[in-house]
CSV table of C-alpha atoms in Angstrom, one decimal:
chain,number,residue,atom,x,y,z
V,241,MET,CA,-23.1,-4.3,-3.3
V,242,SER,CA,-20.4,-7.0,-3.5
V,243,GLY,CA,-22.1,-9.4,-1.1
V,244,GLU,CA,-19.9,-12.3,-0.3
V,245,ARG,CA,-17.2,-11.0,-2.6
V,246,HIS,CA,-16.1,-8.4,-0.1
V,247,ALA,CA,-12.4,-9.4,-0.3
V,248,GLN,CA,-12.2,-9.2,-4.1
V,249,ALA,CA,-14.1,-5.9,-4.2
V,250,LEU,CA,-11.8,-4.3,-1.6
V,251,SER,CA,-8.7,-5.7,-3.5
V,252,LEU,CA,-9.9,-4.0,-6.6
V,253,THR,CA,-9.8,-0.6,-4.9
V,254,VAL,CA,-6.0,-1.0,-4.8
V,255,THR,CA,-6.0,-1.7,-8.5
V,256,THR,CA,-8.1,1.4,-9.3
V,257,ALA,CA,-5.9,3.5,-7.0
V,258,GLY,CA,-3.0,2.3,-9.1
V,259,ILE,CA,-4.7,3.8,-12.2
V,260,GLY,CA,-4.5,7.2,-10.4
V,261,GLY,CA,-0.9,6.4,-9.7
V,262,VAL,CA,-0.3,6.2,-13.5
V,263,ALA,CA,-2.1,9.3,-14.4
V,264,GLY,CA,-0.9,11.4,-11.5
V,265,PRO,CA,2.9,11.5,-11.9
V,266,ALA,CA,2.8,11.4,-15.7
V,267,PHE,CA,0.4,14.3,-16.2
V,268,ALA,CA,1.7,16.3,-13.2
V,269,GLY,CA,5.3,16.2,-14.5
V,270,VAL,CA,4.3,17.3,-18.0
V,271,LEU,CA,2.0,20.1,-16.8
V,272,VAL,CA,4.5,21.5,-14.3
V,273,GLN,CA,7.2,21.4,-17.0
V,274,ARG,CA,5.0,23.4,-19.4
V,275,PHE,CA,2.6,25.4,-17.4
V,276,GLY,CA,3.9,25.7,-13.9
V,277,LEU,CA,3.1,24.3,-10.5
V,278,ALA,CA,-0.6,25.4,-10.4
V,279,ALA,CA,-1.6,23.5,-13.5
V,280,PRO,CA,-1.9,19.9,-12.1
V,281,PHE,CA,-3.7,21.2,-9.0
V,282,THR,CA,-6.2,23.0,-11.2
V,283,VAL,CA,-6.8,19.8,-13.2
V,284,ALA,CA,-7.1,17.8,-10.0
V,285,ALA,CA,-9.6,20.3,-8.5
V,286,ALA,CA,-11.8,20.1,-11.7
V,287,ALA,CA,-11.7,16.3,-11.6
V,288,THR,CA,-12.7,16.3,-8.0
V,289,LEU,CA,-15.6,18.6,-8.6
V,290,ALA,CA,-16.8,16.3,-11.4
V,291,VAL,CA,-16.7,13.3,-9.0
V,292,LEU,CA,-18.6,15.3,-6.4
V,293,ALA,CA,-21.3,16.2,-8.9
V,294,ALA,CA,-21.7,12.6,-10.0
V,295,LEU,CA,-22.0,11.4,-6.4
V,296,MET,CA,-24.6,14.1,-5.6
V,297,LEU,CA,-26.7,13.1,-8.6
V,298,GLU,CA,-26.5,9.4,-7.7
V,299,ARG,CA,-30.0,8.4,-6.4
V,300,SER,CA,-29.9,4.6,-6.3
V,301,ASN,CA,-29.8,2.7,-3.0
V,302,THR,CA,-26.7,0.7,-4.1
V,303,GLY,CA,-24.5,0.0,-1.2
V,304,ALA,CA,-26.9,1.5,1.3
V,305,ALA,CA,-27.2,-1.6,3.5
V,306,ALA,CA,-25.5,-0.8,6.8
V,307,GLU,CA,-23.8,-3.3,9.1
V,308,ALA,CA,-24.5,-3.3,12.8
V,309,SER,CA,-22.2,-0.9,14.6
V,310,GLN,CA,-19.8,-2.2,17.2
V,311,PRO,CA,-18.0,-0.5,20.1
V,312,LEU,CA,-14.5,0.5,19.2
V,313,SER,CA,-13.1,-1.3,22.3
V,314,SER,CA,-14.7,-4.6,21.3
V,315,ILE,CA,-13.4,-4.2,17.7
V,316,VAL,CA,-9.8,-3.6,19.0
V,317,ARG,CA,-10.0,-6.6,21.4
V,318,ALA,CA,-11.3,-8.9,18.6
V,319,ALA,CA,-8.7,-7.7,16.1
V,320,ARG,CA,-5.8,-8.2,18.6
V,321,ALA,CA,-6.9,-11.8,19.1
V,322,GLU,CA,-7.1,-12.7,15.4
V,323,HIS,CA,-3.8,-13.2,13.6
V,324,ARG,CA,-5.0,-12.5,10.1
V,325,VAL,CA,-6.4,-9.1,11.1
V,326,LEU,CA,-3.0,-8.2,12.7
V,327,VAL,CA,-1.2,-9.4,9.6
V,328,SER,CA,-3.3,-7.2,7.3
V,329,VAL,CA,-2.6,-4.2,9.6
V,330,ALA,CA,1.1,-5.0,9.6
V,331,LEU,CA,1.3,-5.4,5.8
V,332,MET,CA,-0.6,-2.1,5.2
V,333,SER,CA,1.7,-0.3,7.7
V,334,LEU,CA,4.8,-1.6,6.0
V,335,GLY,CA,3.4,-0.7,2.6
V,336,GLY,CA,2.5,2.8,3.6
V,337,LEU,CA,5.9,3.3,5.2
V,338,ILE,CA,7.8,2.1,2.1
V,339,GLY,CA,5.6,4.3,-0.2
V,340,GLY,CA,6.1,7.4,1.9
V,341,VAL,CA,9.9,7.0,2.0
V,342,VAL,CA,10.2,6.0,-1.7
V,343,ASN,CA,8.0,8.8,-3.0
V,344,LEU,CA,10.1,11.4,-1.1
V,345,LEU,CA,13.6,10.2,-1.6
V,346,VAL,CA,13.7,8.6,-5.1
V,347,PRO,CA,12.4,11.6,-7.0
V,348,LEU,CA,14.8,13.9,-5.2
V,349,GLN,CA,17.7,11.6,-6.0
V,350,LEU,CA,16.7,11.3,-9.7
V,351,HIS,CA,16.4,15.1,-9.9
V,352,GLN,CA,19.9,15.4,-8.4
V,353,ASN,CA,21.1,12.9,-11.0
V,354,GLY,CA,19.9,15.3,-13.7
V,355,LEU,CA,16.5,14.0,-14.7
V,356,SER,CA,13.7,16.5,-15.5
V,357,THR,CA,10.4,16.7,-13.7
V,358,ALA,CA,8.6,15.3,-16.7
V,359,THR,CA,10.9,12.4,-17.1
V,360,ILE,CA,10.6,11.5,-13.4
V,361,GLY,CA,6.9,11.7,-13.7
V,362,VAL,CA,6.9,9.3,-16.7
V,363,LEU,CA,9.2,6.8,-14.8
V,364,PHE,CA,6.8,6.8,-11.9
V,365,GLY,CA,3.9,6.4,-14.3
V,366,VAL,CA,5.5,3.3,-15.9
V,367,ALA,CA,6.2,1.8,-12.5
V,368,ALA,CA,2.5,2.5,-11.6
V,369,ALA,CA,1.4,0.7,-14.7
V,370,ALA,CA,3.4,-2.4,-13.6
V,371,PHE,CA,1.7,-2.0,-10.2
V,372,ILE,CA,-1.8,-2.0,-11.8
V,373,ALA,CA,-1.1,-5.1,-13.9
V,374,SER,CA,0.3,-7.0,-10.9
V,375,SER,CA,-2.5,-5.8,-8.6
V,376,ALA,CA,-5.2,-6.8,-11.2
V,377,VAL,CA,-3.8,-10.3,-11.5
V,378,THR,CA,-3.7,-10.7,-7.7
V,379,ALA,CA,-7.2,-9.2,-7.2
V,380,ARG,CA,-8.7,-11.7,-9.7
V,381,LEU,CA,-7.4,-14.5,-7.6
V,382,GLY,CA,-9.2,-13.0,-4.6
V,383,GLU,CA,-8.8,-14.9,-1.3
V,384,ARG,CA,-6.9,-17.7,-3.1
V,385,ALA,CA,-3.9,-15.5,-3.4
V,386,ALA,CA,-4.2,-14.1,0.1
V,387,SER,CA,-2.6,-16.2,2.8
V,388,THR,CA,-0.5,-15.3,5.8
V,389,GLY,CA,2.3,-17.5,4.3
V,390,ALA,CA,2.3,-15.3,1.1
V,391,ALA,CA,2.3,-12.2,3.3
V,392,ALA,CA,5.5,-13.3,5.1
V,393,LEU,CA,7.1,-14.2,1.7
V,394,ILE,CA,6.2,-10.8,0.2
V,395,ALA,CA,7.6,-8.9,3.2
V,396,LEU,CA,10.8,-10.9,2.9
V,397,VAL,CA,11.1,-10.1,-0.8
V,398,ALA,CA,10.5,-6.4,0.0
V,399,ALA,CA,13.4,-6.5,2.4
V,400,ALA,CA,15.7,-7.7,-0.4
V,401,VAL,CA,14.3,-5.1,-2.9
V,402,MET,CA,14.9,-2.2,-0.5
V,403,LEU,CA,18.6,-2.9,-0.7
V,404,LEU,CA,18.8,-1.9,-4.3
V,405,PRO,CA,19.1,1.9,-3.5
V,406,VAL,CA,21.6,1.0,-0.8
V,407,ALA,CA,23.9,-0.6,-3.4
V,408,ALA,CA,24.0,2.5,-5.7
V,409,ALA,CA,22.2,5.8,-6.3
V,410,SER,CA,22.7,5.8,-10.1
V,411,THR,CA,19.7,6.5,-12.3
V,412,ALA,CA,19.8,3.0,-13.8
V,413,VAL,CA,19.7,1.3,-10.4
V,414,LEU,CA,16.8,3.6,-9.2
V,415,VAL,CA,14.8,2.9,-12.3
V,416,ALA,CA,15.3,-0.8,-11.9
V,417,PHE,CA,14.3,-0.4,-8.2
V,418,LEU,CA,11.0,1.3,-9.2
V,419,LEU,CA,10.2,-1.4,-11.7
V,420,VAL,CA,11.1,-4.3,-9.4
V,421,ARG,CA,9.4,-2.7,-6.4
V,422,ALA,CA,6.0,-2.2,-8.2
V,423,PRO,CA,4.8,-5.8,-8.4
V,424,VAL,CA,6.0,-6.6,-4.9
V,425,MET,CA,4.1,-3.6,-3.5
V,426,ALA,CA,1.1,-4.4,-5.6
V,427,ALA,CA,0.9,-7.9,-4.2
V,428,MET,CA,1.5,-6.6,-0.7
V,429,PHE,CA,-1.3,-4.0,-0.8
V,430,THR,CA,-3.8,-6.2,-2.8
V,431,ILE,CA,-3.7,-9.2,-0.4
V,432,THR,CA,-4.0,-7.0,2.6
V,433,PHE,CA,-7.8,-6.6,2.3
V,434,PRO,CA,-8.7,-10.3,1.6
V,435,ILE,CA,-6.6,-11.4,4.6
V,436,GLY,CA,-8.3,-8.7,6.8
V,437,VAL,CA,-11.7,-9.8,5.6
V,438,ALA,CA,-11.0,-13.5,6.4
V,439,GLY,CA,-9.8,-12.4,9.8
V,440,ALA,CA,-12.9,-10.2,10.4
V,441,ARG,CA,-15.2,-13.1,9.6
V,442,ARG,CA,-13.4,-15.4,12.1
V,443,ALA,CA,-13.2,-12.7,14.8
V,444,GLY,CA,-16.9,-11.8,14.4
V,445,ILE,CA,-16.3,-8.1,13.6
V,446,SER,CA,-17.6,-6.2,10.6
V,447,VAL,CA,-15.7,-6.0,7.3
V,448,ALA,CA,-16.2,-2.2,7.4
V,449,ALA,CA,-14.5,-2.0,10.7
V,450,VAL,CA,-11.4,-3.9,9.5
V,451,ALA,CA,-11.3,-1.9,6.3
V,452,ALA,CA,-11.4,1.3,8.3
V,453,LEU,CA,-8.6,0.0,10.6
V,454,ILE,CA,-6.4,-0.9,7.7
V,455,ASN,CA,-6.9,2.6,6.1
V,456,ILE,CA,-6.1,4.3,9.4
V,457,VAL,CA,-2.8,2.5,9.9
V,458,TRP,CA,-2.0,3.2,6.2
V,459,SER,CA,-2.6,6.9,6.7
V,460,ALA,CA,-0.4,6.9,9.9
V,461,SER,CA,2.4,5.1,8.1
V,462,VAL,CA,2.3,7.4,5.1
V,463,LEU,CA,2.6,10.4,7.5
V,464,ILE,CA,5.5,8.8,9.5
V,465,GLY,CA,7.4,7.6,6.5
V,466,PRO,CA,8.4,10.9,4.9
V,467,LEU,CA,9.1,12.5,8.3
V,468,MET,CA,11.4,9.6,9.2
V,469,ALA,CA,13.1,9.6,5.8
V,470,GLY,CA,13.7,13.3,5.8
V,471,VAL,CA,15.4,13.2,9.2
V,472,ILE,CA,17.5,10.2,8.4
V,473,ALA,CA,18.5,11.4,4.9
V,474,GLN,CA,19.5,14.8,6.1
V,475,THR,CA,21.6,13.4,9.0
V,476,VAL,CA,23.2,10.2,7.7
V,477,GLY,CA,22.1,9.9,4.0
V,478,ASN,CA,19.5,8.3,1.8
V,479,ARG,CA,21.0,4.9,1.9
V,480,VAL,CA,20.5,4.5,5.7
V,481,ALA,CA,16.8,5.3,5.2
V,482,PHE,CA,16.5,2.3,2.8
V,483,VAL,CA,18.4,0.1,5.2
V,484,VAL,CA,15.8,1.0,7.8
V,485,LEU,CA,13.1,0.0,5.3
V,486,SER,CA,14.8,-3.3,4.6
V,487,LEU,CA,15.1,-4.1,8.3
V,488,ALA,CA,11.4,-3.2,8.9
V,489,SER,CA,10.4,-5.5,6.1
V,490,LEU,CA,12.5,-8.3,7.5
V,491,ALA,CA,11.1,-7.8,11.0
V,492,THR,CA,7.6,-7.9,9.6
V,493,ALA,CA,8.3,-11.1,7.7
V,494,ALA,CA,9.8,-12.7,10.8
V,495,TRP,CA,6.8,-11.7,12.9
V,496,ILE,CA,4.2,-13.0,10.5
V,497,ALA,CA,6.1,-16.3,10.1
V,498,ALA,CA,6.3,-16.7,13.9
V,499,GLY,CA,2.6,-16.0,14.2
V,500,ASN,CA,1.8,-18.5,11.4
V,501,ARG,CA,3.7,-21.2,13.4
V,502,ARG,CA,1.8,-20.4,16.5
V,503,VAL,CA,-1.5,-20.6,14.7
V,504,ALA,CA,-0.5,-23.9,13.1
V,505,ALA,CA,0.5,-25.3,16.5
V,506,VAL,CA,-2.8,-24.4,18.0
V,507,ALA,CA,-4.7,-25.9,15.1
V,508,CYS,CA,-2.8,-29.2,15.5
V,509,ASP,CA,-3.5,-29.3,19.3
V,510,ALA,CA,-7.2,-28.6,18.8
V,511,PRO,CA,-9.5,-31.7,19.1
């Protein structure tokens, strides 16, 4: 449906996911506080059924054009040889890891600091609103905002931001952390798809294959993040978990920057 605007269309999925991020924590916190744990799940089930009905009633051929299928082995080989595809995978892995850890540890610490479930939900909703605004701005820029240089810079900034919860676990610091983290993560997630799309075109693999690959690594990192954070937090404390995130972000920035230099060197040597 998007034609040549694949990158911008895929970036906008991050923005719309952020809208769910605003509604989710805010309404869930209030409903749990007033009606119990079952209430938000009941509402979510009803909303899901409504979407299901709408999709079943959709009869147009919009988006029905299929790209030629490619063997998985050839997709992996092509992706490994293209720096931009690898950068998109690394960024999404880092973003998923950070999200999984933050979404587990920060609400627990805020609750321990005395905040109610509803208040925590509202705080995450406000942070998600900042995410949406930042993502929308980045998505409008499309491929112009998506470069491997920007990816390295964003990962470096993320490394610094992850040190805020290390400095202190007070409510004020954690709220500041959520608000500062939101635009950084929005930029990280939103440029991932345009970088991946550009790499897919150069590598000769389908956009659908790269989008699927990016979502697979995101799912894996979101799974690993809370498991890792839970073990670290229980054994040596929350702050060490955020130190690990900072080091992971720094390593990602360094790896992307090194790859950028290699690609630039190859380009200069080419006839």
